[in-house]
XYZ file of C-alpha atoms in Angstrom:
593
model
C 172.226 -119.677 26.835
C 171.248 -116.682 29.167
C 171.432 -113.150 27.604
C 172.055 -112.209 31.134
C 175.271 -113.957 31.468
C 176.806 -111.076 29.233
C 176.158 -108.635 31.937
C 178.142 -108.920 35.473
C 175.764 -106.544 37.374
C 171.975 -106.341 36.539
C 170.682 -103.061 36.308
C 166.798 -101.589 36.971
C 165.845 -102.623 33.748
C 167.418 -105.968 34.221
C 165.789 -106.774 37.350
C 162.283 -105.713 35.887
C 162.731 -108.031 32.971
C 163.977 -110.959 35.336
C 161.099 -110.313 37.961
C 163.709 -109.531 40.300
C 163.486 -107.645 43.019
C 160.265 -106.641 45.166
C 158.050 -107.579 41.952
C 156.128 -110.714 42.560
C 157.014 -114.319 41.282
C 156.268 -115.301 38.078
C 152.731 -116.956 37.488
C 153.056 -120.650 37.128
C 153.613 -121.836 33.380
C 150.503 -123.318 33.218
C 148.768 -120.119 33.422
C 150.349 -118.858 30.669
C 149.141 -121.604 27.903
C 146.241 -119.685 27.224
C 147.696 -116.520 26.478
C 150.132 -118.178 24.197
C 146.685 -119.163 22.294
C 145.410 -116.515 22.459
C 148.538 -114.468 21.161
C 148.748 -117.233 18.177
C 145.195 -116.331 17.355
C 146.139 -112.514 17.171
C 149.242 -113.161 14.990
C 147.474 -115.441 12.484
C 144.583 -112.742 12.663
C 146.964 -110.086 11.902
C 148.748 -112.171 9.044
C 145.276 -112.927 7.496
C 143.606 -109.681 7.434
C 147.094 -108.232 5.701
C 146.941 -111.077 3.125
C 143.194 -110.198 2.936
C 144.143 -108.459 -0.719
C 146.333 -111.356 -2.351
C 144.457 -113.351 -4.805
C 147.095 -114.526 -7.542
C 150.890 -115.635 -7.035
C 152.822 -112.786 -8.211
C 156.364 -113.539 -6.462
C 157.468 -115.455 -9.345
C 158.628 -117.851 -10.752
C 159.042 -118.854 -6.803
C 155.038 -118.794 -5.998
C 154.303 -120.561 -9.015
C 157.131 -122.803 -8.576
C 155.914 -123.901 -5.277
C 152.153 -124.210 -6.206
C 152.601 -125.787 -9.288
C 154.842 -128.966 -7.332
C 151.626 -128.847 -4.527
C 148.971 -128.961 -7.608
C 151.193 -131.657 -9.001
C 151.170 -134.027 -5.441
C 147.372 -133.833 -5.545
C 147.110 -135.111 -8.595
C 146.822 -132.066 -10.835
C 148.305 -131.305 -14.127
C 151.950 -130.871 -15.106
C 153.161 -127.208 -15.802
C 156.515 -126.177 -17.532
C 158.418 -123.323 -16.026
C 162.121 -124.795 -17.335
C 165.264 -122.828 -17.056
C 163.979 -121.197 -13.443
C 165.155 -122.097 -10.370
C 164.161 -125.691 -8.867
C 161.929 -125.534 -6.589
C 161.740 -128.055 -3.706
C 159.043 -130.015 -2.340
C 159.471 -129.583 1.911
C 156.788 -126.116 1.472
C 154.715 -127.515 -0.954
C 153.703 -130.698 1.283
C 152.961 -128.004 3.914
C 150.375 -126.230 1.703
C 148.615 -129.549 -0.023
C 145.582 -128.545 2.258
C 144.748 -125.777 -0.101
C 144.582 -128.046 -2.896
C 142.539 -130.698 -1.213
C 139.700 -127.898 0.028
C 138.987 -126.142 -3.305
C 139.360 -126.050 -7.079
C 139.183 -122.330 -7.411
C 143.102 -121.010 -8.243
C 142.168 -117.766 -6.351
C 140.664 -120.090 -3.485
C 143.360 -121.753 -3.406
C 145.803 -119.443 -3.445
C 144.115 -117.432 -0.196
C 144.168 -120.880 1.758
C 147.287 -121.292 1.389
C 148.123 -117.883 2.810
C 145.736 -118.999 5.577
C 147.898 -122.138 6.137
C 151.217 -119.483 5.961
C 149.424 -117.252 8.636
C 148.905 -120.446 10.883
C 152.026 -121.759 10.784
C 153.974 -118.353 10.934
C 152.264 -117.165 13.757
C 153.871 -119.828 15.784
C 156.908 -117.577 16.008
C 155.312 -116.355 18.994
C 155.341 -119.610 20.667
C 159.011 -120.203 19.896
C 160.066 -116.622 20.331
C 158.595 -116.930 23.981
C 160.475 -119.789 24.666
C 163.801 -118.413 23.382
C 163.410 -115.684 25.843
C 162.457 -117.102 28.955
C 165.754 -119.097 28.260
C 167.058 -115.932 27.592
C 166.271 -115.187 31.582
C 163.157 -112.897 30.520
C 160.480 -113.194 32.692
C 157.386 -114.214 31.532
C 155.223 -110.916 31.045
C 158.516 -109.312 29.370
C 159.107 -112.281 27.441
C 155.473 -112.690 26.021
C 155.603 -108.762 25.124
C 158.917 -109.097 23.154
C 157.997 -112.394 21.574
C 154.808 -110.425 19.934
C 157.260 -108.172 18.638
C 159.849 -110.460 17.037
C 157.070 -112.022 15.592
C 155.693 -108.845 14.316
C 158.597 -108.027 12.296
C 158.145 -107.450 8.569
C 160.747 -110.516 8.189
C 158.659 -112.282 9.782
C 154.703 -111.165 8.127
C 155.549 -109.920 4.722
C 156.467 -113.215 3.497
C 153.513 -114.860 4.433
C 151.587 -112.621 2.421
C 153.125 -114.902 -0.474
C 153.319 -118.695 -1.320
C 156.868 -118.770 -0.253
C 159.151 -120.663 2.170
C 160.350 -117.603 3.945
C 156.738 -117.566 5.567
C 157.881 -120.268 7.881
C 161.323 -120.809 7.498
C 161.871 -118.496 10.743
C 159.611 -120.874 12.678
C 161.507 -123.909 11.284
C 164.813 -122.114 12.195
C 164.330 -120.908 15.884
C 162.560 -124.349 16.412
C 165.474 -126.173 15.339
C 167.864 -123.808 17.393
C 165.622 -124.561 20.756
C 165.348 -128.157 20.193
C 169.040 -128.422 19.787
C 169.730 -126.331 22.722
C 167.192 -128.859 24.647
C 169.352 -131.780 23.441
C 172.655 -130.378 24.251
C 172.036 -128.827 27.567
C 169.616 -131.020 28.797
C 170.399 -132.760 32.163
C 169.876 -136.255 31.135
C 169.794 -137.389 34.482
C 166.224 -135.538 35.201
C 165.160 -135.173 31.981
C 165.592 -138.930 30.875
C 167.667 -140.501 27.704
C 164.587 -141.095 25.888
C 163.394 -137.682 26.254
C 166.559 -136.082 25.920
C 166.748 -138.554 22.408
C 163.838 -137.156 21.281
C 164.681 -133.529 21.624
C 167.652 -134.692 19.342
C 165.193 -136.339 16.833
C 163.187 -133.275 16.833
C 165.477 -130.775 15.745
C 166.982 -133.442 13.231
C 163.527 -133.590 11.957
C 163.704 -129.422 11.513
C 166.414 -129.127 10.145
C 166.081 -131.972 7.428
C 162.716 -130.203 6.592
C 164.464 -126.975 5.864
C 166.575 -128.810 3.521
C 163.247 -130.215 1.927
C 162.258 -127.012 1.173
C 165.113 -124.434 0.174
C 168.692 -124.399 -0.325
C 169.215 -122.348 2.035
C 168.443 -125.606 4.238
C 171.830 -127.540 3.032
C 173.722 -124.969 5.160
C 171.362 -125.769 8.352
C 171.505 -129.655 7.793
C 175.279 -129.323 7.331
C 175.586 -127.579 10.374
C 173.224 -129.574 12.059
C 174.928 -133.040 11.289
C 178.497 -131.529 12.286
C 176.899 -130.367 15.442
C 175.738 -134.169 16.496
C 178.821 -135.247 15.757
C 180.822 -132.682 17.992
C 178.317 -133.598 21.064
C 179.243 -137.186 20.403
C 183.035 -136.772 20.336
C 182.963 -134.614 23.259
C 180.625 -137.141 25.164
C 178.026 -134.047 25.711
C 175.647 -136.889 24.675
C 176.516 -140.828 23.769
C 176.944 -141.832 20.330
C 173.325 -143.957 20.231
C 171.524 -140.284 20.704
C 173.666 -138.506 18.148
C 172.985 -141.544 15.758
C 169.303 -141.431 15.952
C 169.878 -137.531 14.898
C 171.909 -138.338 12.001
C 169.593 -141.459 11.072
C 166.315 -138.787 11.106
C 168.209 -136.079 9.005
C 169.468 -138.603 6.600
C 165.906 -140.303 6.658
C 163.985 -137.053 5.818
C 166.632 -135.417 3.681
C 166.655 -138.486 1.640
C 162.745 -138.173 1.473
C 162.963 -135.156 0.214
C 165.442 -135.614 -2.535
C 163.537 -138.559 -3.873
C 160.261 -136.508 -3.831
C 162.385 -133.537 -6.059
C 163.436 -136.148 -8.124
C 159.738 -136.890 -8.626
C 158.475 -133.389 -9.265
C 161.585 -131.445 -11.251
C 160.966 -133.600 -14.523
C 157.486 -132.376 -14.172
C 157.963 -128.970 -13.730
C 161.108 -128.549 -15.632
C 161.616 -130.773 -18.705
C 163.734 -128.775 -20.727
C 166.420 -128.087 -17.557
C 166.455 -125.579 -14.550
C 169.249 -122.780 -13.481
C 172.129 -124.449 -12.338
C 173.164 -122.584 -9.142
C 175.800 -125.195 -8.229
C 178.027 -124.391 -11.329
C 177.791 -120.490 -10.434
C 178.618 -121.385 -6.813
C 181.823 -123.426 -7.618
C 182.641 -120.384 -10.612
C 182.388 -117.972 -7.821
C 183.660 -119.731 -4.982
C 186.979 -120.826 -6.653
C 188.243 -117.731 -8.526
C 189.395 -114.388 -7.098
C 186.945 -112.603 -9.286
C 183.908 -114.887 -7.388
C 185.196 -113.482 -4.145
C 185.068 -110.189 -5.830
C 181.743 -110.184 -6.171
C 180.488 -113.144 -3.246
C 182.021 -111.239 -0.300
C 180.415 -107.813 -0.802
C 177.166 -109.201 -1.709
C 176.914 -111.363 1.191
C 178.115 -108.335 3.627
C 175.003 -106.213 1.974
C 172.767 -108.819 3.074
C 174.133 -108.538 6.517
C 173.711 -104.752 5.931
C 170.025 -104.960 5.457
C 169.426 -107.753 8.452
C 171.031 -105.217 10.824
C 169.004 -102.124 8.965
C 166.018 -104.153 8.822
C 165.711 -104.937 12.440
C 165.905 -101.365 13.295
C 169.619 -102.797 14.710
C 168.539 -105.099 16.958
C 169.479 -108.406 15.249
C 173.011 -106.228 15.151
C 172.865 -106.346 18.749
C 171.963 -110.184 19.297
C 174.593 -111.241 16.590
C 177.152 -109.474 18.590
C 175.426 -111.492 21.925
C 175.541 -114.655 19.699
C 179.307 -113.801 18.772
C 180.447 -113.104 22.509
C 178.826 -116.393 23.612
C 181.056 -118.336 20.848
C 184.322 -116.775 21.958
C 183.844 -115.907 26.020
C 185.528 -117.513 28.262
C 182.883 -119.139 31.156
C 180.518 -119.939 28.419
C 179.381 -123.743 28.772
C 180.899 -125.611 25.742
C 177.557 -126.576 24.646
C 176.323 -123.349 24.577
C 179.230 -121.922 22.795
C 178.946 -124.877 20.040
C 175.452 -123.472 19.525
C 176.286 -119.731 18.798
C 179.452 -120.986 16.802
C 176.384 -123.253 14.659
C 173.933 -120.053 14.516
C 177.286 -117.970 13.293
C 178.254 -120.578 10.708
C 174.307 -120.683 9.336
C 174.301 -116.943 8.744
C 177.584 -116.840 7.185
C 177.186 -119.797 5.269
C 173.620 -118.290 3.736
C 174.700 -114.878 3.256
C 177.850 -116.215 1.116
C 176.306 -119.047 -0.399
C 173.365 -117.530 -1.778
C 175.387 -114.433 -2.880
C 177.966 -116.746 -4.675
C 174.821 -118.567 -6.230
C 173.035 -115.308 -7.142
C 173.286 -113.995 -11.164
C 173.901 -110.586 -11.689
C 171.138 -109.234 -12.982
C 171.398 -105.517 -12.668
C 169.288 -105.236 -9.609
C 169.939 -103.205 -6.549
C 168.682 -106.373 -4.686
C 172.066 -107.979 -6.065
C 174.109 -105.618 -3.455
C 171.658 -104.981 -0.554
C 169.259 -107.881 0.236
C 167.301 -109.101 3.241
C 165.251 -111.955 1.922
C 167.750 -114.549 2.451
C 168.507 -113.804 6.153
C 165.077 -113.006 7.030
C 164.583 -116.392 8.985
C 167.136 -115.963 11.001
C 166.224 -112.127 11.835
C 163.278 -112.827 14.310
C 165.925 -115.069 16.613
C 168.685 -112.512 16.404
C 165.992 -109.579 17.220
C 164.834 -111.551 20.203
C 168.688 -111.880 21.716
C 168.767 -108.248 20.989
C 166.012 -107.001 22.307
C 167.149 -109.367 25.533
C 170.278 -108.028 25.785
C 168.954 -104.526 25.840
C 166.946 -105.410 29.174
C 169.476 -107.602 30.863
C 172.824 -106.634 30.111
C 175.038 -104.446 32.060
C 174.869 -100.589 30.400
C 178.613 -100.423 29.413
C 177.900 -103.500 27.506
C 174.424 -102.614 25.879
C 176.446 -98.908 24.711
C 179.523 -100.544 23.458
C 177.542 -103.336 21.324
C 175.538 -100.369 19.911
C 178.612 -98.485 19.016
C 180.213 -101.592 17.153
C 177.139 -102.364 15.501
C 176.703 -99.055 14.361
C 180.365 -98.962 13.138
C 179.679 -102.271 11.362
C 176.417 -100.944 9.764
C 178.024 -97.864 8.606
C 181.108 -99.550 7.203
C 179.058 -102.269 5.063
C 176.830 -99.077 3.878
C 180.091 -97.654 2.468
C 181.143 -100.736 1.042
C 178.105 -101.008 -1.002
C 178.135 -97.104 -2.023
C 181.745 -97.774 -3.091
C 180.905 -100.494 -5.257
C 177.757 -100.007 -6.663
C 175.717 -97.267 -5.098
C 176.776 -94.581 -8.633
C 175.380 -97.560 -10.236
C 172.452 -97.750 -8.668
C 169.989 -95.148 -10.605
C 170.346 -97.503 -13.736
C 169.806 -100.734 -11.857
C 166.043 -102.365 -11.339
C 164.466 -101.568 -8.197
C 161.622 -104.203 -7.183
C 159.491 -102.600 -4.065
C 158.961 -106.446 -3.262
C 162.693 -106.631 -2.406
C 162.647 -103.792 -0.005
C 160.086 -103.827 2.517
C 161.988 -102.662 5.583
C 163.902 -99.879 3.776
C 161.239 -98.786 2.338
C 159.353 -98.377 5.301
C 162.387 -96.777 7.099
C 162.597 -94.175 4.347
C 158.720 -94.089 3.277
C 159.745 -94.580 -0.570
C 158.748 -97.260 -1.887
C 159.878 -96.806 -5.698
C 163.639 -96.077 -5.129
C 166.391 -97.234 -2.738
C 167.911 -94.948 -0.586
C 171.084 -96.336 1.266
C 172.255 -94.007 3.013
C 168.840 -92.958 4.705
C 167.542 -96.327 5.527
C 170.958 -96.687 7.372
C 170.551 -93.740 9.352
C 167.058 -94.081 10.084
C 167.818 -97.690 11.219
C 170.418 -96.711 13.262
C 168.264 -93.731 14.964
C 165.659 -96.495 16.085
C 168.667 -98.622 17.717
C 169.507 -95.197 19.379
C 166.260 -94.697 20.434
C 165.775 -98.227 21.979
C 168.967 -98.417 23.773
C 168.150 -95.129 25.351
C 164.505 -96.264 26.200
C 166.570 -99.501 27.618
C 168.678 -97.531 30.157
C 165.600 -95.823 31.626
C 164.772 -98.390 33.834
C 161.443 -100.442 34.443
C 159.607 -97.648 32.511
C 161.967 -97.449 29.811
C 161.754 -101.167 29.481
C 157.829 -101.021 29.187
C 158.435 -98.134 26.316
C 161.312 -100.097 24.692
C 158.629 -102.954 24.630
C 155.523 -100.696 23.562
C 157.471 -99.159 21.417
C 159.003 -102.011 19.180
C 155.461 -103.608 19.066
C 154.049 -100.178 17.398
C 156.821 -99.878 14.971
C 157.160 -103.475 13.972
C 152.977 -103.727 13.636
C 153.104 -100.123 11.496
C 155.807 -101.315 9.409
C 154.133 -105.001 8.679
C 150.965 -103.108 7.804
C 152.867 -100.604 5.717
C 154.572 -102.898 3.653
C 151.190 -104.779 2.935
C 149.481 -101.365 2.091
C 152.425 -99.984 -0.273
C 153.897 -103.252 -1.588
C 152.349 -106.435 -1.863
C 148.624 -104.787 -2.503
C 149.584 -102.671 -5.453
C 151.956 -105.774 -6.810
C 148.709 -107.672 -6.507
C 146.676 -104.916 -8.583
C 149.298 -104.218 -11.162
C 149.592 -107.945 -12.124
C 146.184 -108.891 -11.785
C 145.196 -106.136 -14.231
C 148.100 -107.678 -16.703
C 147.624 -111.505 -16.504
C 144.139 -111.967 -14.784
C 141.958 -114.659 -17.075
C 138.827 -115.354 -14.723
C 136.660 -113.380 -16.764
C 137.253 -115.438 -19.454
C 136.115 -118.722 -17.775
C 132.488 -119.357 -17.214
C 132.435 -121.911 -14.250
C 129.246 -123.641 -15.088
C 130.771 -124.509 -18.698
C 133.318 -127.117 -19.776
C 136.731 -126.317 -19.111
C 138.760 -124.943 -22.376
C 141.651 -126.482 -23.506
C 143.940 -123.366 -23.287
C 147.190 -122.512 -25.968
C 149.617 -119.619 -24.787
C 151.673 -117.948 -27.032
C 155.496 -118.489 -25.661
C 156.583 -115.074 -26.648
C 154.217 -113.575 -23.836
C 156.163 -111.517 -21.243
C 156.784 -114.629 -18.905
C 155.272 -112.650 -15.522
C 152.341 -112.646 -17.360
C 152.294 -116.320 -18.758
C 153.097 -117.604 -15.535
C 150.107 -116.500 -13.980
C 147.890 -117.306 -16.671
C 149.369 -121.115 -16.256
C 148.569 -121.161 -12.690
C 144.995 -120.185 -13.379
C 144.496 -123.067 -15.472
C 143.941 -125.071 -13.021
C 142.046 -128.293 -14.580
C 144.674 -128.718 -17.378
C 148.352 -128.318 -18.775
C 148.692 -125.557 -21.553
C 149.794 -125.973 -24.602
C 152.758 -123.829 -25.975
C 153.195 -122.411 -29.416
C 155.096 -119.622 -30.585
C 152.903 -117.053 -32.213
C 155.796 -115.534 -34.920
C 156.050 -118.726 -36.338
C 153.156 -120.992 -36.064
C 149.645 -121.588 -35.295
C 147.687 -122.505 -32.043
C 146.906 -126.518 -32.244
C 143.639 -127.299 -33.802
C 142.099 -128.806 -30.244
C 142.533 -125.239 -28.491
C 139.449 -123.542 -27.197
C 141.182 -120.580 -25.536
C 144.289 -118.876 -27.415
C 146.454 -116.130 -26.103
C 148.667 -114.414 -28.410
C 151.293 -111.280 -27.891
C 150.133 -108.280 -28.979
C 152.427 -106.145 -30.816
C 152.568 -102.152 -30.789
C 150.531 -100.665 -33.513
C 149.066 -103.867 -34.577
C 144.988 -103.950 -33.842
C 143.796 -106.832 -31.798
C 141.556 -108.202 -34.561
C 144.709 -108.781 -36.641
C 147.233 -110.462 -34.287
C 145.666 -114.110 -35.907
C 145.853 -113.565 -38.986
C 143.714 -116.315 -41.136
C 142.075 -117.124 -37.673
C 139.263 -120.078 -38.415
C 135.981 -119.472 -38.816
C 134.247 -119.083 -35.412
C 137.085 -117.556 -33.249
C 136.792 -113.943 -32.043
C 138.466 -111.648 -29.535
C 137.294 -112.239 -26.075
C 139.970 -109.762 -24.151
C 142.907 -108.195 -24.773
C 145.356 -106.272 -22.358
C 148.199 -103.324 -23.003
C 149.705 -102.967 -19.550
C 153.559 -101.901 -18.230
C 154.316 -105.856 -17.848
C 153.222 -106.743 -21.351
C 150.636 -106.712 -24.027
C 148.664 -109.848 -25.067
C 145.066 -110.926 -26.950
C 142.826 -113.749 -25.839
C 140.998 -115.336 -28.707
C 137.842 -117.930 -27.960
C 136.366 -120.562 -30.186
């Protein structure tokens, strides 16, 4: 699992990165734990600072789906988000402490983001371990690990209550433990310790399954690899059996948890991804949709990591097919490729056509693998022969341009009429500095230009290697900061202005019983349902019926041209309008008893 194995002859930068030559040997491992601790705190602090403007869940129904599930698990009220995707219980378990520590919805939400930051920052430690296994000396591994942990793919989603905040850590931890299980010398490590590696990898694979449907791909590949290792006699059957048992137990527990949560959050049913997936994967038209959309995700993965995940992907492919690579490493490389392809094409197949640009170029689903492939790509630049690096960069460029041409041919002419959400395009928004639109070719050329600069820097010996790592740190930090300032914070300001109920509830007074007109725009009422944390919302149809008689606070849809005071004809005595909003997201009026 060494990137240096791709290079028959080390270059100057490679020697520097490995600590070869006249440079002093690396410091003992124990001296690096303080640096890793400080680095983890710095990474967590950056994430907390960038998420400081977040006050309410806005990436919905995903965020509220997870928050409602966590609230339910702490004994809170049920919520109705029927017909949306069913959100799994693994991530809500992680953010449970937020509900134990506070009652105020804003404080709960911010606490959940702090948990995101603390867990997400562990990516630094995991990436450091990966880069050491790829042959980099500790100082170089430390710098590159910081760059990998600062990618927008690793930072942007920690500003939201989403599984994407921690999936990169979970998947990289899974790969590292799986590699330890496959490649460990049982004689020196001991069979018990080796089995522990397998059990740890199984726990993380199954936890990924409990968090998101993407984990289904991970857990399937994991179990297959455990069985292959036993059949090939890389590991004894009992060791693989422990891994399978741990995987099955955790996955079963997650399924039982979901079975308890889902009827309480989706009483009228949820979106059926399974039928869409089967239809897309059993018809020619389905493949005509699935393959280009899946390739569009791979295009975004490459462009959104400045081309370096593409280099990493090329290295993984080389490890999977090249002779002389240990069979355990080849199997692990194949596992990475299958997980990437499985996630890209399975999510593409299950994705409804919403007339969104993100239907054709989307980075979120593969963001969980972006830091890992980015780190491998940088390691290749630092350790592989110049000819190898140039060949890989040329191949990545050709593939990226070809997929961009496919996207343009298939949907580019319709992009002007498609919906654009800035949240869907953090990296390409930064590359083109266009936050209100999508520019396919500008993003492609900008990403490939950064790749060319990285390759040129890596060719410049030790100074070039320093410039490469320093430049990536700077670009990643600027990109992650820019996406927070230009996407996350405006998004929260816009949705808070549209939906906030904070001024309508006196914390010192008894909590009101709330009724909401179900014809209000869902983007508004789903946030309001989260803010009503003390009880279950009552629903009514303002076009056909009256609010329930026991309600204390009622929200009506506000039609155009109608005065706020006429939104409730025949309102009982004692009721008055206490708030009204007209926004681009929707209009509503609040009445209070």
